[in-house]
Amino acid sequence: SQKIEQNSEALNIQEGKTATLTCNYTNYSPAYLQWYRQDPGRGPVFLLLIRENEKEKRKERLKVTFDTTLKQSLFHITASQPADSATYLCALEDAGNNRKLIWGLGTSLAVNP
Amino acid sequence: GAGVSQSPRYKVAKRGQDVALRCDPISGHVSLFWYQQALGQGPEFLTYFQNEAQLDKSGLPSDRFFAERPEGSVSTLKIQRTQQEDSAVYLCASSLAGVGYNEQFFGPGTRLTVL
């Protein structure tokens, strides 16, 4: 069956450390993958998109990797800050289903001061 | 406005009532999506419009759910004869072009509670 999985446990880290979030998928062949941030009571906010032919993408303190062999994307926040505390969602394009976005459950990140 | 807006932000309905949820996308955005998000879950696709055309409604859970975007801008999601399992946050998103390599801009959502 098709699945997209993110870290099921909430992630707690100290301010200044690097947070690493995982997104694994099975039985999809996405052309790209997106990462979003969601705060309580708000809609998701787009962060980064990485295409299947890109190994790595960076934006300020954020870095995303995409390994189509492992069927995995890693999302890193370096020099984390308490303001980075949120839920992070990965979404992949389902090429076999009208190319709609399929979403993971999200990983809750708490950065402690 | 600069972003996607949704109204109402909160809706409480008695079981069996009909509800209508409104989405105002970013001006000029061709694509509009509706999602349902349960607590602790990711968004689940409901339906997709490109301009006024509803190109995909495969995610609508039953024929009680109906969406429209008659003039290619504002969209309404209607749920008839609401049931308790319809309780969720309903998110609307728009994007500049069609499905594909485009970020989606989300509204704040409408939290629907069915008693």
CSV table of C-alpha atoms in Angstrom, one decimal:
chain,number,residue,atom,x,y,z
A,1,SER,CA,0.0,0.0,0.0
A,2,GLN,CA,1.0,3.6,-0.4
A,3,LYS,CA,2.3,5.4,2.7
A,4,ILE,CA,4.0,8.6,3.7
A,5,GLU,CA,5.5,8.6,7.2
A,6,GLN,CA,7.1,11.3,9.3
A,7,ASN,CA,8.7,11.0,12.8
A,8,SER,CA,5.8,9.9,14.9
A,9,GLU,CA,7.2,11.2,18.1
A,10,ALA,CA,7.5,14.9,18.9
A,11,LEU,CA,11.0,16.2,18.7
A,12,ASN,CA,12.4,18.3,21.5
A,13,ILE,CA,15.8,20.0,21.1
A,14,GLN,CA,17.8,22.7,22.7
A,15,GLU,CA,18.1,26.1,21.1
A,16,GLY,CA,21.1,26.4,18.8
A,17,LYS,CA,21.1,22.7,17.9
A,18,THR,CA,20.1,21.3,14.5
A,19,ALA,CA,16.7,19.7,14.2
A,20,THR,CA,16.4,16.8,11.7
A,21,LEU,CA,13.0,15.7,10.6
A,22,THR,CA,12.3,12.6,8.4
A,23,CYS,CA,9.8,11.9,5.7
A,24,ASN,CA,9.7,8.4,4.3
A,25,TYR,CA,7.4,7.1,1.6
A,26,THR,CA,6.5,3.8,-0.1
A,27,ASN,CA,4.9,3.0,-3.4
A,28,TYR,CA,5.0,6.5,-4.7
A,29,SER,CA,7.3,8.0,-7.4
A,30,PRO,CA,7.0,11.7,-6.7
A,31,ALA,CA,8.4,14.2,-9.1
A,32,TYR,CA,8.8,16.6,-6.2
A,33,LEU,CA,8.3,16.9,-2.5
A,34,GLN,CA,7.3,19.9,-0.4
A,35,TRP,CA,7.8,20.9,3.2
A,36,TYR,CA,5.4,23.1,5.1
A,37,ARG,CA,5.2,24.5,8.6
A,38,GLN,CA,1.9,24.7,10.5
A,39,ASP,CA,1.3,26.6,13.7
A,40,PRO,CA,-1.7,25.9,16.0
A,41,GLY,CA,-4.9,27.3,14.6
A,42,ARG,CA,-3.3,28.2,11.3
A,43,GLY,CA,-3.0,26.8,7.8
A,44,PRO,CA,0.2,25.3,6.6
A,45,VAL,CA,2.9,27.7,5.2
A,46,PHE,CA,5.2,26.6,2.4
A,47,LEU,CA,8.9,26.3,3.2
A,48,LEU,CA,10.7,24.5,0.4
A,49,LEU,CA,10.2,22.4,-2.7
A,50,ILE,CA,12.7,19.8,-3.9
A,51,ARG,CA,12.5,18.0,-7.2
A,52,GLU,CA,13.4,14.4,-7.9
A,53,ASN,CA,16.6,15.4,-9.7
A,54,GLU,CA,17.8,17.6,-6.9
A,55,LYS,CA,19.7,16.1,-4.0
A,56,GLU,CA,19.7,19.1,-1.7
A,57,LYS,CA,18.0,22.5,-1.4
A,58,ARG,CA,18.8,25.3,1.0
A,59,LYS,CA,17.0,28.4,2.2
A,60,GLU,CA,18.6,30.4,5.0
A,61,ARG,CA,18.7,28.0,8.0
A,62,LEU,CA,16.7,25.3,6.3
A,63,LYS,CA,18.1,22.4,4.3
A,64,VAL,CA,16.1,19.6,2.5
A,65,THR,CA,17.5,16.5,1.0
A,66,PHE,CA,15.7,14.0,-1.3
A,67,ASP,CA,16.9,10.5,-1.9
A,68,THR,CA,14.7,8.8,-4.4
A,69,THR,CA,16.5,5.5,-3.9
A,70,LEU,CA,15.9,5.4,-0.2
A,71,LYS,CA,12.5,7.1,-0.7
A,72,GLN,CA,13.3,9.6,1.9
A,73,SER,CA,13.5,13.3,2.5
A,74,LEU,CA,15.3,14.9,5.4
A,75,PHE,CA,14.5,18.4,6.6
A,76,HIS,CA,17.1,20.2,8.7
A,77,ILE,CA,16.8,23.4,10.7
A,78,THR,CA,20.2,24.6,11.8
A,79,ALA,CA,20.8,27.0,14.7
A,80,SER,CA,17.3,26.3,15.8
A,81,GLN,CA,15.3,28.9,17.8
A,82,PRO,CA,12.2,28.7,20.0
A,83,ALA,CA,10.3,30.5,17.2
A,84,ASP,CA,10.9,27.4,15.0
A,85,SER,CA,8.6,25.4,17.3
A,86,ALA,CA,5.7,24.2,15.1
A,87,THR,CA,4.5,21.1,13.3
A,88,TYR,CA,6.3,20.4,10.0
A,89,LEU,CA,4.5,18.6,7.2
A,90,CYS,CA,5.9,16.9,4.2
A,91,ALA,CA,3.8,16.5,1.1
A,92,LEU,CA,4.6,14.7,-2.1
A,93,GLU,CA,3.1,14.8,-5.6
A,94,ASP,CA,1.2,11.7,-6.5
A,95,ALA,CA,1.9,11.3,-10.2
A,96,GLY,CA,-0.5,8.4,-10.5
A,97,ASN,CA,-3.4,10.3,-9.0
A,98,ASN,CA,-3.9,13.5,-10.9
A,99,ARG,CA,-0.6,14.8,-9.4
A,100,LYS,CA,-2.4,15.9,-6.2
A,101,LEU,CA,-0.4,16.4,-3.0
A,102,ILE,CA,-0.4,13.6,-0.5
A,103,TRP,CA,0.5,14.7,3.1
A,104,GLY,CA,2.2,13.2,6.0
A,105,LEU,CA,0.9,13.5,9.5
A,106,GLY,CA,3.5,16.0,10.5
A,107,THR,CA,6.2,16.1,13.2
A,108,SER,CA,5.8,18.4,16.1
A,109,LEU,CA,9.1,20.2,16.9
A,110,ALA,CA,9.7,22.0,20.2
A,111,VAL,CA,12.9,24.1,20.6
A,112,ASN,CA,13.6,24.8,24.2
A,113,PRO,CA,15.4,28.0,25.2
B,1,GLY,CA,-6.2,41.1,1.0
B,2,ALA,CA,-2.8,39.6,0.6
B,3,GLY,CA,-3.6,36.1,1.6
B,4,VAL,CA,-6.3,33.4,1.4
B,5,SER,CA,-9.2,34.1,3.7
B,6,GLN,CA,-11.8,31.7,4.9
B,7,SER,CA,-15.1,32.3,6.7
B,8,PRO,CA,-16.4,31.5,9.2
B,9,ARG,CA,-13.4,30.7,11.2
B,10,TYR,CA,-15.5,28.5,13.6
B,11,LYS,CA,-18.8,26.8,12.9
B,12,VAL,CA,-20.9,24.8,15.3
B,13,ALA,CA,-23.7,22.8,13.7
B,14,LYS,CA,-26.3,20.4,15.0
B,15,ARG,CA,-26.3,17.0,13.4
B,16,GLY,CA,-28.4,17.2,10.3
B,17,GLN,CA,-27.9,20.9,9.6
B,18,ASP,CA,-26.4,22.1,6.3
B,19,VAL,CA,-23.3,24.3,6.4
B,20,ALA,CA,-21.5,26.5,3.8
B,21,LEU,CA,-17.8,27.3,4.1
B,22,ARG,CA,-16.4,30.1,2.1
B,23,CYS,CA,-12.9,30.6,0.6
B,24,ASP,CA,-11.4,33.7,-0.9
B,25,PRO,CA,-8.2,32.8,-2.7
B,26,ILE,CA,-5.4,35.1,-3.6
B,27,SER,CA,-6.4,37.2,-6.6
B,28,GLY,CA,-5.2,35.8,-9.9
B,29,HIS,CA,-4.6,32.3,-8.5
B,30,VAL,CA,-5.8,29.8,-11.0
B,31,SER,CA,-6.0,26.7,-8.8
B,32,LEU,CA,-8.0,26.2,-5.6
B,33,PHE,CA,-7.9,23.2,-3.3
B,34,TRP,CA,-10.1,22.1,-0.4
B,35,TYR,CA,-8.7,19.9,2.3
B,36,GLN,CA,-10.0,18.3,5.5
B,37,GLN,CA,-7.7,18.1,8.5
B,38,ALA,CA,-8.5,16.1,11.5
B,39,LEU,CA,-6.7,16.7,14.8
B,40,GLY,CA,-3.2,15.4,14.7
B,41,GLN,CA,-3.4,14.5,11.0
B,42,GLY,CA,-2.1,16.0,7.8
B,43,PRO,CA,-4.5,17.6,5.3
B,44,GLU,CA,-6.6,15.2,3.3
B,45,PHE,CA,-7.4,16.3,-0.3
B,46,LEU,CA,-11.1,16.9,-1.0
B,47,THR,CA,-11.4,18.6,-4.3
B,48,TYR,CA,-9.5,20.8,-6.8
B,49,PHE,CA,-10.6,23.6,-9.2
B,50,GLN,CA,-8.8,25.2,-12.1
B,51,ASN,CA,-10.5,28.5,-12.6
B,52,GLU,CA,-14.3,27.6,-12.4
B,53,ALA,CA,-13.8,24.0,-13.5
B,54,GLN,CA,-13.8,21.3,-10.8
B,55,LEU,CA,-11.2,19.0,-12.2
B,56,ASP,CA,-11.0,16.5,-9.3
B,57,LYS,CA,-13.5,15.8,-6.6
B,58,SER,CA,-12.3,12.3,-5.8
B,59,GLY,CA,-11.6,13.2,-2.2
B,60,LEU,CA,-15.1,14.2,-1.3
B,61,PRO,CA,-16.2,11.7,1.3
B,62,SER,CA,-19.8,11.4,0.3
B,63,ASP,CA,-22.5,13.0,-1.8
B,64,ARG,CA,-23.3,15.2,1.1
B,65,PHE,CA,-20.2,17.3,0.2
B,66,PHE,CA,-20.4,19.7,-2.7
B,67,ALA,CA,-18.0,22.4,-3.8
B,68,GLU,CA,-18.3,25.2,-6.4
B,69,ARG,CA,-16.3,28.0,-7.8
B,70,PRO,CA,-18.7,29.6,-10.3
B,71,GLU,CA,-16.7,32.6,-11.4
B,72,GLY,CA,-13.3,31.2,-10.9
B,73,SER,CA,-12.5,33.1,-7.7
B,74,VAL,CA,-14.5,32.6,-4.5
B,75,SER,CA,-15.3,29.0,-3.7
B,76,THR,CA,-17.9,27.5,-1.3
B,77,LEU,CA,-17.8,24.1,0.2
B,78,LYS,CA,-21.2,22.9,1.3
B,79,ILE,CA,-21.9,20.0,3.6
B,80,GLN,CA,-25.5,18.8,3.7
B,81,ARG,CA,-27.0,16.9,6.7
B,82,THR,CA,-23.9,17.2,8.7
B,83,GLN,CA,-22.7,14.2,10.8
B,84,GLN,CA,-20.4,14.1,13.8
B,85,GLU,CA,-17.7,12.5,11.7
B,86,ASP,CA,-17.6,15.7,9.6
B,87,SER,CA,-16.1,17.6,12.5
B,88,ALA,CA,-12.7,18.8,11.4
B,89,VAL,CA,-10.8,21.8,10.1
B,90,TYR,CA,-11.5,22.6,6.5
B,91,LEU,CA,-8.6,24.2,4.8
B,92,CYS,CA,-8.6,26.1,1.5
B,93,ALA,CA,-5.5,26.7,-0.5
B,94,SER,CA,-4.8,28.4,-3.8
B,95,SER,CA,-1.8,28.4,-6.2
B,96,LEU,CA,-0.8,30.5,-9.1
B,97,ALA,CA,-1.1,27.7,-11.7
B,98,GLY,CA,-2.3,24.2,-12.0
B,99,VAL,CA,-1.1,21.1,-10.1
B,100,GLY,CA,2.6,20.6,-10.3
B,101,TYR,CA,5.6,22.5,-9.1
B,102,ASN,CA,3.7,25.2,-7.3
B,103,GLU,CA,3.5,26.1,-3.7
B,104,GLN,CA,0.1,26.3,-2.2
B,105,PHE,CA,-1.0,29.2,-0.1
B,106,PHE,CA,-3.4,28.2,2.7
B,107,GLY,CA,-6.1,30.0,4.5
B,108,PRO,CA,-6.5,29.8,8.3
B,109,GLY,CA,-9.2,27.1,8.0
B,110,THR,CA,-12.7,26.7,9.3
B,111,ARG,CA,-13.1,24.6,12.3
B,112,LEU,CA,-16.4,22.7,12.1
B,113,THR,CA,-17.9,21.1,15.1
B,114,VAL,CA,-21.0,18.9,14.6
B,115,LEU,CA,-22.9,18.2,17.8
